[in-house]
Amino acid sequence: MAKESQTGSSTAEVAVLLPAVAILLAVVAGAGVVGGQQVRIQQAASAAARELARGTSAAEAIGTAHRLAGEQISISATESGGYGHVRVVSAVDLPLLGPIELHAEANARMEQQP
């Protein structure tokens, strides 16, 4: 009985699995980028809402959000009904999926000035 040669089979297996491993690594790295950016914009929205609640102007609150999350964010800050409301939007461009839009909102009750 002739024995078949296995030479080169491991190379072929690696060649088949390598694209799947590369895609998996890209997805994991992308999830890390998205998660990190989401945390940054949520912190920026919370800080800006606290600034509004203390009586700081909307322009200064927006500046605080930009310092925390970067200049690439879009932010709106409003006051109504005794609350400061901040909404932050940011886009993250992932290599395989394209741009993903992230949103964060925060509210803070306005402080009563004596």
PDB file of N, CA and C in Angstrom:
ATOM      1  N   MET A   1       0.834  -1.154   0.000  1.00  0.00           N
ATOM      2  CA  MET A   1       0.000   0.000   0.000  1.00  0.00           C
ATOM      3  C   MET A   1       0.894   1.238   0.000  1.00  0.00           C
ATOM      4  N   ALA A   2       0.656   2.155  -0.914  1.00  0.00           N
ATOM      5  CA  ALA A   2       1.463   3.368  -1.049  1.00  0.00           C
ATOM      6  C   ALA A   2       0.977   4.420  -0.049  1.00  0.00           C
ATOM      7  N   LYS A   3       1.951   5.044   0.569  1.00  0.00           N
ATOM      8  CA  LYS A   3       1.650   6.078   1.549  1.00  0.00           C
ATOM      9  C   LYS A   3       1.604   7.440   0.841  1.00  0.00           C
ATOM     10  N   GLU A   4       0.498   8.215   1.068  1.00  0.00           N
ATOM     11  CA  GLU A   4       0.373   9.526   0.423  1.00  0.00           C
ATOM     12  C   GLU A   4       1.226  10.542   1.171  1.00  0.00           C
ATOM     13  N   SER A   5       1.833  11.456   0.446  1.00  0.00           N
ATOM     14  CA  SER A   5       2.692  12.467   1.029  1.00  0.00           C
ATOM     15  C   SER A   5       1.849  13.596   1.637  1.00  0.00           C
ATOM     16  N   GLN A   6       2.194  14.015   2.838  1.00  0.00           N
ATOM     17  CA  GLN A   6       1.522  15.111   3.519  1.00  0.00           C
ATOM     18  C   GLN A   6       2.318  16.412   3.402  1.00  0.00           C
ATOM     19  N   THR A   7       3.349  16.411   2.625  1.00  0.00           N
ATOM     20  CA  THR A   7       4.194  17.590   2.480  1.00  0.00           C
ATOM     21  C   THR A   7       3.388  18.759   1.925  1.00  0.00           C
ATOM     22  N   GLY A   8       3.468  19.897   2.616  1.00  0.00           N
ATOM     23  CA  GLY A   8       2.792  21.099   2.159  1.00  0.00           C
ATOM     24  C   GLY A   8       1.373  21.250   2.659  1.00  0.00           C
ATOM     25  N   SER A   9       0.841  20.261   3.369  1.00  0.00           N
ATOM     26  CA  SER A   9      -0.551  20.367   3.812  1.00  0.00           C
ATOM     27  C   SER A   9      -0.719  21.430   4.902  1.00  0.00           C
ATOM     28  N   SER A  10       0.276  21.563   5.779  1.00  0.00           N
ATOM     29  CA  SER A  10       0.152  22.589   6.821  1.00  0.00           C
ATOM     30  C   SER A  10       0.244  23.988   6.217  1.00  0.00           C
ATOM     31  N   THR A  11       1.024  24.146   5.173  1.00  0.00           N
ATOM     32  CA  THR A  11       1.105  25.439   4.497  1.00  0.00           C
ATOM     33  C   THR A  11      -0.240  25.795   3.868  1.00  0.00           C
ATOM     34  N   ALA A  12      -0.898  24.837   3.291  1.00  0.00           N
ATOM     35  CA  ALA A  12      -2.200  25.080   2.679  1.00  0.00           C
ATOM     36  C   ALA A  12      -3.247  25.405   3.746  1.00  0.00           C
ATOM     37  N   GLU A  13      -3.184  24.729   4.875  1.00  0.00           N
ATOM     38  CA  GLU A  13      -4.134  25.007   5.949  1.00  0.00           C
ATOM     39  C   GLU A  13      -3.951  26.430   6.493  1.00  0.00           C
ATOM     40  N   VAL A  14      -2.705  26.839   6.651  1.00  0.00           N
ATOM     41  CA  VAL A  14      -2.427  28.198   7.120  1.00  0.00           C
ATOM     42  C   VAL A  14      -2.913  29.213   6.092  1.00  0.00           C
ATOM     43  N   ALA A  15      -2.717  28.941   4.826  1.00  0.00           N
ATOM     44  CA  ALA A  15      -3.148  29.858   3.771  1.00  0.00           C
ATOM     45  C   ALA A  15      -4.667  30.002   3.748  1.00  0.00           C
ATOM     46  N   VAL A  16      -5.383  28.959   4.099  1.00  0.00           N
ATOM     47  CA  VAL A  16      -6.839  29.021   4.142  1.00  0.00           C
ATOM     48  C   VAL A  16      -7.314  29.768   5.387  1.00  0.00           C
ATOM     49  N   LEU A  17      -6.648  29.566   6.527  1.00  0.00           N
ATOM     50  CA  LEU A  17      -7.080  30.181   7.781  1.00  0.00           C
ATOM     51  C   LEU A  17      -6.592  31.615   7.969  1.00  0.00           C
ATOM     52  N   LEU A  18      -5.542  32.021   7.285  1.00  0.00           N
ATOM     53  CA  LEU A  18      -4.974  33.343   7.497  1.00  0.00           C
ATOM     54  C   LEU A  18      -5.956  34.486   7.232  1.00  0.00           C
ATOM     55  N   PRO A  19      -6.738  34.474   6.163  1.00  0.00           N
ATOM     56  CA  PRO A  19      -7.718  35.561   5.993  1.00  0.00           C
ATOM     57  C   PRO A  19      -8.756  35.614   7.122  1.00  0.00           C
ATOM     58  N   ALA A  20      -9.184  34.474   7.618  1.00  0.00           N
ATOM     59  CA  ALA A  20     -10.150  34.456   8.714  1.00  0.00           C
ATOM     60  C   ALA A  20      -9.541  35.044   9.984  1.00  0.00           C
ATOM     61  N   VAL A  21      -8.293  34.742  10.256  1.00  0.00           N
ATOM     62  CA  VAL A  21      -7.610  35.289  11.421  1.00  0.00           C
ATOM     63  C   VAL A  21      -7.448  36.799  11.270  1.00  0.00           C
ATOM     64  N   ALA A  22      -7.096  37.254  10.072  1.00  0.00           N
ATOM     65  CA  ALA A  22      -6.945  38.691   9.834  1.00  0.00           C
ATOM     66  C   ALA A  22      -8.271  39.425  10.019  1.00  0.00           C
ATOM     67  N   ILE A  23      -9.355  38.863   9.539  1.00  0.00           N
ATOM     68  CA  ILE A  23     -10.674  39.477   9.707  1.00  0.00           C
ATOM     69  C   ILE A  23     -11.060  39.505  11.185  1.00  0.00           C
ATOM     70  N   LEU A  24     -10.799  38.434  11.898  1.00  0.00           N
ATOM     71  CA  LEU A  24     -11.102  38.387  13.326  1.00  0.00           C
ATOM     72  C   LEU A  24     -10.320  39.453  14.086  1.00  0.00           C
ATOM     73  N   LEU A  25      -9.045  39.624  13.788  1.00  0.00           N
ATOM     74  CA  LEU A  25      -8.242  40.651  14.442  1.00  0.00           C
ATOM     75  C   LEU A  25      -8.751  42.050  14.111  1.00  0.00           C
ATOM     76  N   ALA A  26      -9.170  42.269  12.868  1.00  0.00           N
ATOM     77  CA  ALA A  26      -9.715  43.579  12.483  1.00  0.00           C
ATOM     78  C   ALA A  26     -11.011  43.873  13.226  1.00  0.00           C
ATOM     79  N   VAL A  27     -11.849  42.874  13.396  1.00  0.00           N
ATOM     80  CA  VAL A  27     -13.121  43.060  14.118  1.00  0.00           C
ATOM     81  C   VAL A  27     -12.851  43.361  15.591  1.00  0.00           C
ATOM     82  N   VAL A  28     -11.926  42.660  16.208  1.00  0.00           N
ATOM     83  CA  VAL A  28     -11.594  42.898  17.617  1.00  0.00           C
ATOM     84  C   VAL A  28     -11.006  44.294  17.797  1.00  0.00           C
ATOM     85  N   ALA A  29     -10.093  44.686  16.916  1.00  0.00           N
ATOM     86  CA  ALA A  29      -9.507  46.033  16.996  1.00  0.00           C
ATOM     87  C   ALA A  29     -10.572  47.099  16.769  1.00  0.00           C
ATOM     88  N   GLY A  30     -11.467  46.878  15.819  1.00  0.00           N
ATOM     89  CA  GLY A  30     -12.549  47.828  15.563  1.00  0.00           C
ATOM     90  C   GLY A  30     -13.480  47.967  16.748  1.00  0.00           C
ATOM     91  N   ALA A  31     -13.787  46.858  17.412  1.00  0.00           N
ATOM     92  CA  ALA A  31     -14.641  46.907  18.596  1.00  0.00           C
ATOM     93  C   ALA A  31     -13.971  47.714  19.706  1.00  0.00           C
ATOM     94  N   GLY A  32     -12.662  47.593  19.829  1.00  0.00           N
ATOM     95  CA  GLY A  32     -11.931  48.389  20.818  1.00  0.00           C
ATOM     96  C   GLY A  32     -11.978  49.873  20.512  1.00  0.00           C
ATOM     97  N   VAL A  33     -11.831  50.221  19.243  1.00  0.00           N
ATOM     98  CA  VAL A  33     -11.888  51.628  18.831  1.00  0.00           C
ATOM     99  C   VAL A  33     -13.280  52.196  19.083  1.00  0.00           C
ATOM    100  N   VAL A  34     -14.310  51.456  18.703  1.00  0.00           N
ATOM    101  CA  VAL A  34     -15.690  51.922  18.898  1.00  0.00           C
ATOM    102  C   VAL A  34     -15.994  52.072  20.388  1.00  0.00           C
ATOM    103  N   GLY A  35     -15.603  51.106  21.180  1.00  0.00           N
ATOM    104  CA  GLY A  35     -15.844  51.178  22.619  1.00  0.00           C
ATOM    105  C   GLY A  35     -15.129  52.351  23.269  1.00  0.00           C
ATOM    106  N   GLY A  36     -13.889  52.570  22.894  1.00  0.00           N
ATOM    107  CA  GLY A  36     -13.127  53.689  23.448  1.00  0.00           C
ATOM    108  C   GLY A  36     -13.734  55.032  23.081  1.00  0.00           C
ATOM    109  N   GLN A  37     -14.148  55.181  21.830  1.00  0.00           N
ATOM    110  CA  GLN A  37     -14.762  56.436  21.397  1.00  0.00           C
ATOM    111  C   GLN A  37     -16.102  56.654  22.074  1.00  0.00           C
ATOM    112  N   GLN A  38     -16.884  55.590  22.269  1.00  0.00           N
ATOM    113  CA  GLN A  38     -18.170  55.723  22.951  1.00  0.00           C
ATOM    114  C   GLN A  38     -17.972  56.209  24.377  1.00  0.00           C
ATOM    115  N   VAL A  39     -16.978  55.690  25.067  1.00  0.00           N
ATOM    116  CA  VAL A  39     -16.693  56.131  26.437  1.00  0.00           C
ATOM    117  C   VAL A  39     -16.293  57.604  26.443  1.00  0.00           C
ATOM    118  N   ARG A  40     -15.434  58.008  25.490  1.00  0.00           N
ATOM    119  CA  ARG A  40     -14.999  59.409  25.431  1.00  0.00           C
ATOM    120  C   ARG A  40     -16.161  60.364  25.186  1.00  0.00           C
ATOM    121  N   ILE A  41     -17.054  60.019  24.249  1.00  0.00           N
ATOM    122  CA  ILE A  41     -18.148  60.959  23.972  1.00  0.00           C
ATOM    123  C   ILE A  41     -19.174  60.969  25.099  1.00  0.00           C
ATOM    124  N   GLN A  42     -19.346  59.841  25.805  1.00  0.00           N
ATOM    125  CA  GLN A  42     -20.259  59.843  26.951  1.00  0.00           C
ATOM    126  C   GLN A  42     -19.695  60.707  28.075  1.00  0.00           C
ATOM    127  N   GLN A  43     -18.398  60.608  28.316  1.00  0.00           N
ATOM    128  CA  GLN A  43     -17.768  61.459  29.322  1.00  0.00           C
ATOM    129  C   GLN A  43     -17.859  62.930  28.935  1.00  0.00           C
ATOM    130  N   ALA A  44     -17.686  63.226  27.651  1.00  0.00           N
ATOM    131  CA  ALA A  44     -17.781  64.606  27.181  1.00  0.00           C
ATOM    132  C   ALA A  44     -19.196  65.150  27.367  1.00  0.00           C
ATOM    133  N   ALA A  45     -20.198  64.351  27.049  1.00  0.00           N
ATOM    134  CA  ALA A  45     -21.583  64.784  27.224  1.00  0.00           C
ATOM    135  C   ALA A  45     -21.889  65.014  28.697  1.00  0.00           C
ATOM    136  N   SER A  46     -21.440  64.134  29.566  1.00  0.00           N
ATOM    137  CA  SER A  46     -21.687  64.281  31.001  1.00  0.00           C
ATOM    138  C   SER A  46     -21.011  65.524  31.565  1.00  0.00           C
ATOM    139  N   ALA A  47     -19.770  65.749  31.171  1.00  0.00           N
ATOM    140  CA  ALA A  47     -19.039  66.922  31.664  1.00  0.00           C
ATOM    141  C   ALA A  47     -19.692  68.213  31.179  1.00  0.00           C
ATOM    142  N   ALA A  48     -20.111  68.237  29.921  1.00  0.00           N
ATOM    143  CA  ALA A  48     -20.758  69.441  29.385  1.00  0.00           C
ATOM    144  C   ALA A  48     -22.099  69.691  30.071  1.00  0.00           C
ATOM    145  N   ALA A  49     -22.847  68.641  30.358  1.00  0.00           N
ATOM    146  CA  ALA A  49     -24.127  68.801  31.059  1.00  0.00           C
ATOM    147  C   ALA A  49     -23.901  69.333  32.470  1.00  0.00           C
ATOM    148  N   ARG A  50     -22.861  68.861  33.151  1.00  0.00           N
ATOM    149  CA  ARG A  50     -22.543  69.386  34.486  1.00  0.00           C
ATOM    150  C   ARG A  50     -22.166  70.861  34.420  1.00  0.00           C
ATOM    151  N   GLU A  51     -21.417  71.219  33.380  1.00  0.00           N
ATOM    152  CA  GLU A  51     -21.051  72.632  33.203  1.00  0.00           C
ATOM    153  C   GLU A  51     -22.300  73.490  33.028  1.00  0.00           C
ATOM    154  N   LEU A  52     -23.235  73.032  32.210  1.00  0.00           N
ATOM    155  CA  LEU A  52     -24.485  73.771  32.029  1.00  0.00           C
ATOM    156  C   LEU A  52     -25.248  73.896  33.343  1.00  0.00           C
ATOM    157  N   ALA A  53     -25.272  72.811  34.118  1.00  0.00           N
ATOM    158  CA  ALA A  53     -26.012  72.808  35.373  1.00  0.00           C
ATOM    159  C   ALA A  53     -25.430  73.803  36.369  1.00  0.00           C
ATOM    160  N   ARG A  54     -24.135  74.045  36.293  1.00  0.00           N
ATOM    161  CA  ARG A  54     -23.494  75.008  37.193  1.00  0.00           C
ATOM    162  C   ARG A  54     -23.715  76.447  36.754  1.00  0.00           C
ATOM    163  N   GLY A  55     -24.311  76.643  35.598  1.00  0.00           N
ATOM    164  CA  GLY A  55     -24.564  77.994  35.127  1.00  0.00           C
ATOM    165  C   GLY A  55     -23.547  78.501  34.122  1.00  0.00           C
ATOM    166  N   THR A  56     -22.665  77.636  33.667  1.00  0.00           N
ATOM    167  CA  THR A  56     -21.685  78.010  32.655  1.00  0.00           C
ATOM    168  C   THR A  56     -22.396  78.199  31.326  1.00  0.00           C
ATOM    169  N   SER A  57     -21.855  79.039  30.476  1.00  0.00           N
ATOM    170  CA  SER A  57     -22.484  79.276  29.165  1.00  0.00           C
ATOM    171  C   SER A  57     -22.398  78.019  28.302  1.00  0.00           C
ATOM    172  N   ALA A  58     -23.300  77.950  27.332  1.00  0.00           N
ATOM    173  CA  ALA A  58     -23.312  76.801  26.422  1.00  0.00           C
ATOM    174  C   ALA A  58     -22.012  76.712  25.634  1.00  0.00           C
ATOM    175  N   ALA A  59     -21.425  77.854  25.256  1.00  0.00           N
ATOM    176  CA  ALA A  59     -20.169  77.849  24.499  1.00  0.00           C
ATOM    177  C   ALA A  59     -19.027  77.230  25.314  1.00  0.00           C
ATOM    178  N   GLU A  60     -18.976  77.555  26.602  1.00  0.00           N
ATOM    179  CA  GLU A  60     -17.932  76.971  27.449  1.00  0.00           C
ATOM    180  C   GLU A  60     -18.170  75.477  27.669  1.00  0.00           C
ATOM    181  N   ALA A  61     -19.415  75.079  27.813  1.00  0.00           N
ATOM    182  CA  ALA A  61     -19.727  73.658  27.979  1.00  0.00           C
ATOM    183  C   ALA A  61     -19.341  72.875  26.728  1.00  0.00           C
ATOM    184  N   ILE A  62     -19.611  73.458  25.561  1.00  0.00           N
ATOM    185  CA  ILE A  62     -19.224  72.809  24.307  1.00  0.00           C
ATOM    186  C   ILE A  62     -17.706  72.720  24.209  1.00  0.00           C
ATOM    187  N   GLY A  63     -17.003  73.740  24.643  1.00  0.00           N
ATOM    188  CA  GLY A  63     -15.539  73.700  24.661  1.00  0.00           C
ATOM    189  C   GLY A  63     -15.012  72.584  25.544  1.00  0.00           C
ATOM    190  N   THR A  64     -15.663  72.372  26.687  1.00  0.00           N
ATOM    191  CA  THR A  64     -15.275  71.272  27.574  1.00  0.00           C
ATOM    192  C   THR A  64     -15.443  69.930  26.878  1.00  0.00           C
ATOM    193  N   ALA A  65     -16.554  69.761  26.188  1.00  0.00           N
ATOM    194  CA  ALA A  65     -16.790  68.501  25.468  1.00  0.00           C
ATOM    195  C   ALA A  65     -15.745  68.296  24.379  1.00  0.00           C
ATOM    196  N   HIS A  66     -15.387  69.344  23.672  1.00  0.00           N
ATOM    197  CA  HIS A  66     -14.367  69.217  22.624  1.00  0.00           C
ATOM    198  C   HIS A  66     -13.001  68.871  23.216  1.00  0.00           C
ATOM    199  N   ARG A  67     -12.682  69.415  24.384  1.00  0.00           N
ATOM    200  CA  ARG A  67     -11.407  69.073  25.018  1.00  0.00           C
ATOM    201  C   ARG A  67     -11.355  67.592  25.392  1.00  0.00           C
ATOM    202  N   LEU A  68     -12.489  67.048  25.816  1.00  0.00           N
ATOM    203  CA  LEU A  68     -12.508  65.649  26.248  1.00  0.00           C
ATOM    204  C   LEU A  68     -12.589  64.648  25.102  1.00  0.00           C
ATOM    205  N   ALA A  69     -13.370  64.969  24.064  1.00  0.00           N
ATOM    206  CA  ALA A  69     -13.616  63.980  23.005  1.00  0.00           C
ATOM    207  C   ALA A  69     -12.970  64.340  21.671  1.00  0.00           C
ATOM    208  N   GLY A  70     -12.382  65.527  21.556  1.00  0.00           N
ATOM    209  CA  GLY A  70     -11.731  65.899  20.307  1.00  0.00           C
ATOM    210  C   GLY A  70     -12.591  66.836  19.478  1.00  0.00           C
ATOM    211  N   GLU A  71     -11.983  67.400  18.470  1.00  0.00           N
ATOM    212  CA  GLU A  71     -12.656  68.385  17.625  1.00  0.00           C
ATOM    213  C   GLU A  71     -13.578  67.755  16.583  1.00  0.00           C
ATOM    214  N   GLN A  72     -13.489  66.461  16.354  1.00  0.00           N
ATOM    215  CA  GLN A  72     -14.277  65.817  15.304  1.00  0.00           C
ATOM    216  C   GLN A  72     -15.714  65.528  15.713  1.00  0.00           C
ATOM    217  N   ILE A  73     -16.093  65.851  16.944  1.00  0.00           N
ATOM    218  CA  ILE A  73     -17.449  65.566  17.403  1.00  0.00           C
ATOM    219  C   ILE A  73     -18.406  66.679  17.003  1.00  0.00           C
ATOM    220  N   SER A  74     -19.672  66.325  16.954  1.00  0.00           N
ATOM    221  CA  SER A  74     -20.749  67.292  16.758  1.00  0.00           C
ATOM    222  C   SER A  74     -21.532  67.330  18.068  1.00  0.00           C
ATOM    223  N   ILE A  75     -21.792  68.536  18.573  1.00  0.00           N
ATOM    224  CA  ILE A  75     -22.406  68.643  19.889  1.00  0.00           C
ATOM    225  C   ILE A  75     -23.494  69.703  19.889  1.00  0.00           C
ATOM    226  N   SER A  76     -24.561  69.427  20.645  1.00  0.00           N
ATOM    227  CA  SER A  76     -25.605  70.427  20.861  1.00  0.00           C
ATOM    228  C   SER A  76     -25.866  70.486  22.358  1.00  0.00           C
ATOM    229  N   ALA A  77     -26.028  71.714  22.855  1.00  0.00           N
ATOM    230  CA  ALA A  77     -26.263  71.930  24.274  1.00  0.00           C
ATOM    231  C   ALA A  77     -27.448  72.872  24.421  1.00  0.00           C
ATOM    232  N   THR A  78     -28.448  72.442  25.191  1.00  0.00           N
ATOM    233  CA  THR A  78     -29.639  73.264  25.410  1.00  0.00           C
ATOM    234  C   THR A  78     -30.019  73.239  26.876  1.00  0.00           C
ATOM    235  N   GLU A  79     -30.796  74.232  27.255  1.00  0.00           N
ATOM    236  CA  GLU A  79     -31.346  74.309  28.608  1.00  0.00           C
ATOM    237  C   GLU A  79     -32.854  74.441  28.496  1.00  0.00           C
ATOM    238  N   SER A  80     -33.575  73.593  29.212  1.00  0.00           N
ATOM    239  CA  SER A  80     -35.033  73.712  29.226  1.00  0.00           C
ATOM    240  C   SER A  80     -35.599  72.968  30.425  1.00  0.00           C
ATOM    241  N   GLY A  81     -36.650  73.537  30.997  1.00  0.00           N
ATOM    242  CA  GLY A  81     -37.337  72.883  32.104  1.00  0.00           C
ATOM    243  C   GLY A  81     -36.474  72.672  33.322  1.00  0.00           C
ATOM    244  N   GLY A  82     -35.481  73.520  33.539  1.00  0.00           N
ATOM    245  CA  GLY A  82     -34.618  73.365  34.694  1.00  0.00           C
ATOM    246  C   GLY A  82     -33.516  72.337  34.515  1.00  0.00           C
ATOM    247  N   TYR A  83     -33.328  71.851  33.301  1.00  0.00           N
ATOM    248  CA  TYR A  83     -32.287  70.858  33.017  1.00  0.00           C
ATOM    249  C   TYR A  83     -31.404  71.328  31.871  1.00  0.00           C
ATOM    250  N   GLY A  84     -30.143  70.971  31.948  1.00  0.00           N
ATOM    251  CA  GLY A  84     -29.228  71.155  30.829  1.00  0.00           C
ATOM    252  C   GLY A  84     -29.155  69.843  30.072  1.00  0.00           C
ATOM    253  N   HIS A  85     -29.291  69.898  28.768  1.00  0.00           N
ATOM    254  CA  HIS A  85     -29.283  68.695  27.943  1.00  0.00           C
ATOM    255  C   HIS A  85     -28.162  68.807  26.905  1.00  0.00           C
ATOM    256  N   VAL A  86     -27.330  67.773  26.813  1.00  0.00           N
ATOM    257  CA  VAL A  86     -26.219  67.757  25.866  1.00  0.00           C
ATOM    258  C   VAL A  86     -26.292  66.484  25.041  1.00  0.00           C
ATOM    259  N   ARG A  87     -26.118  66.627  23.733  1.00  0.00           N
ATOM    260  CA  ARG A  87     -26.091  65.486  22.810  1.00  0.00           C
ATOM    261  C   ARG A  87     -24.800  65.566  22.008  1.00  0.00           C
ATOM    262  N   VAL A  88     -24.047  64.483  22.005  1.00  0.00           N
ATOM    263  CA  VAL A  88     -22.777  64.413  21.281  1.00  0.00           C
ATOM    264  C   VAL A  88     -22.870  63.310  20.239  1.00  0.00           C
ATOM    265  N   VAL A  89     -22.423  63.604  19.023  1.00  0.00           N
ATOM    266  CA  VAL A  89     -22.409  62.636  17.929  1.00  0.00           C
ATOM    267  C   VAL A  89     -20.981  62.572  17.384  1.00  0.00           C
ATOM    268  N   SER A  90     -20.521  61.360  17.141  1.00  0.00           N
ATOM    269  CA  SER A  90     -19.181  61.157  16.598  1.00  0.00           C
ATOM    270  C   SER A  90     -19.229  60.004  15.599  1.00  0.00           C
ATOM    271  N   ALA A  91     -18.371  60.051  14.605  1.00  0.00           N
ATOM    272  CA  ALA A  91     -18.283  58.971  13.619  1.00  0.00           C
ATOM    273  C   ALA A  91     -16.926  58.282  13.749  1.00  0.00           C
ATOM    274  N   VAL A  92     -16.935  56.965  13.672  1.00  0.00           N
ATOM    275  CA  VAL A  92     -15.721  56.168  13.693  1.00  0.00           C
ATOM    276  C   VAL A  92     -15.665  55.414  12.373  1.00  0.00           C
ATOM    277  N   ASP A  93     -14.568  55.514  11.663  1.00  0.00           N
ATOM    278  CA  ASP A  93     -14.417  54.848  10.366  1.00  0.00           C
ATOM    279  C   ASP A  93     -13.669  53.535  10.560  1.00  0.00           C
ATOM    280  N   LEU A  94     -14.375  52.423  10.388  1.00  0.00           N
ATOM    281  CA  LEU A  94     -13.768  51.098  10.543  1.00  0.00           C
ATOM    282  C   LEU A  94     -13.356  50.553   9.182  1.00  0.00           C
ATOM    283  N   PRO A  95     -12.228  49.854   9.115  1.00  0.00           N
ATOM    284  CA  PRO A  95     -11.715  49.378   7.829  1.00  0.00           C
ATOM    285  C   PRO A  95     -12.672  48.467   7.055  1.00  0.00           C
ATOM    286  N   LEU A  96     -13.314  47.526   7.703  1.00  0.00           N
ATOM    287  CA  LEU A  96     -14.153  46.570   6.980  1.00  0.00           C
ATOM    288  C   LEU A  96     -15.621  46.993   6.901  1.00  0.00           C
ATOM    289  N   LEU A  97     -16.080  47.780   7.865  1.00  0.00           N
ATOM    290  CA  LEU A  97     -17.490  48.132   7.937  1.00  0.00           C
ATOM    291  C   LEU A  97     -17.804  49.545   7.477  1.00  0.00           C
ATOM    292  N   GLY A  98     -16.807  50.396   7.387  1.00  0.00           N
ATOM    293  CA  GLY A  98     -17.033  51.781   7.003  1.00  0.00           C
ATOM    294  C   GLY A  98     -17.342  52.623   8.214  1.00  0.00           C
ATOM    295  N   PRO A  99     -17.944  53.801   8.020  1.00  0.00           N
ATOM    296  CA  PRO A  99     -18.203  54.690   9.154  1.00  0.00           C
ATOM    297  C   PRO A  99     -19.380  54.227  10.012  1.00  0.00           C
ATOM    298  N   ILE A 100     -19.207  54.354  11.316  1.00  0.00           N
ATOM    299  CA  ILE A 100     -20.253  54.042  12.281  1.00  0.00           C
ATOM    300  C   ILE A 100     -20.489  55.302  13.107  1.00  0.00           C
ATOM    301  N   GLU A 101     -21.750  55.697  13.244  1.00  0.00           N
ATOM    302  CA  GLU A 101     -22.082  56.898  13.993  1.00  0.00           C
ATOM    303  C   GLU A 101     -22.438  56.531  15.427  1.00  0.00           C
ATOM    304  N   LEU A 102     -21.817  57.212  16.378  1.00  0.00           N
ATOM    305  CA  LEU A 102     -22.041  56.975  17.800  1.00  0.00           C
ATOM    306  C   LEU A 102     -22.744  58.178  18.406  1.00  0.00           C
ATOM    307  N   HIS A 103     -23.623  57.937  19.371  1.00  0.00           N
ATOM    308  CA  HIS A 103     -24.393  58.996  20.026  1.00  0.00           C
ATOM    309  C   HIS A 103     -24.247  58.871  21.538  1.00  0.00           C
ATOM    310  N   ALA A 104     -24.230  60.014  22.201  1.00  0.00           N
ATOM    311  CA  ALA A 104     -24.238  60.042  23.663  1.00  0.00           C
ATOM    312  C   ALA A 104     -25.051  61.246  24.112  1.00  0.00           C
ATOM    313  N   GLU A 105     -25.822  61.073  25.157  1.00  0.00           N
ATOM    314  CA  GLU A 105     -26.636  62.155  25.704  1.00  0.00           C
ATOM    315  C   GLU A 105     -26.468  62.199  27.208  1.00  0.00           C
ATOM    316  N   ALA A 106     -26.593  63.416  27.757  1.00  0.00           N
ATOM    317  CA  ALA A 106     -26.541  63.583  29.203  1.00  0.00           C
ATOM    318  C   ALA A 106     -27.427  64.755  29.603  1.00  0.00           C
ATOM    319  N   ASN A 107     -28.027  64.631  30.765  1.00  0.00           N
ATOM    320  CA  ASN A 107     -28.866  65.683  31.339  1.00  0.00           C
ATOM    321  C   ASN A 107     -28.385  65.968  32.749  1.00  0.00           C
ATOM    322  N   ALA A 108     -28.523  67.222  33.157  1.00  0.00           N
ATOM    323  CA  ALA A 108     -28.194  67.591  34.528  1.00  0.00           C
ATOM    324  C   ALA A 108     -29.161  68.675  34.985  1.00  0.00           C
ATOM    325  N   ARG A 109     -29.607  68.538  36.211  1.00  0.00           N
ATOM    326  CA  ARG A 109     -30.544  69.518  36.768  1.00  0.00           C
ATOM    327  C   ARG A 109     -29.802  70.806  37.093  1.00  0.00           C
ATOM    328  N   MET A 110     -30.376  71.921  36.692  1.00  0.00           N
ATOM    329  CA  MET A 110     -29.756  73.218  36.905  1.00  0.00           C
ATOM    330  C   MET A 110     -29.706  73.535  38.403  1.00  0.00           C
ATOM    331  N   GLU A 111     -28.596  74.076  38.851  1.00  0.00           N
ATOM    332  CA  GLU A 111     -28.456  74.464  40.246  1.00  0.00           C
ATOM    333  C   GLU A 111     -29.205  75.764  40.497  1.00  0.00           C
ATOM    334  N   GLN A 112     -29.800  75.824  41.650  1.00  0.00           N
ATOM    335  CA  GLN A 112     -30.533  77.037  42.047  1.00  0.00           C
ATOM    336  C   GLN A 112     -29.531  78.019  42.664  1.00  0.00           C
ATOM    337  N   GLN A 113     -29.455  79.199  42.111  1.00  0.00           N
ATOM    338  CA  GLN A 113     -28.564  80.230  42.623  1.00  0.00           C
ATOM    339  C   GLN A 113     -29.301  81.039  43.698  1.00  0.00           C
ATOM    340  N   PRO A 114     -28.728  81.166  44.915  1.00  0.00           N
ATOM    341  CA  PRO A 114     -29.414  81.919  45.977  1.00  0.00           C
ATOM    342  C   PRO A 114     -29.396  83.414  45.699  1.00  0.00           C
TER     343      PRO A 114
END
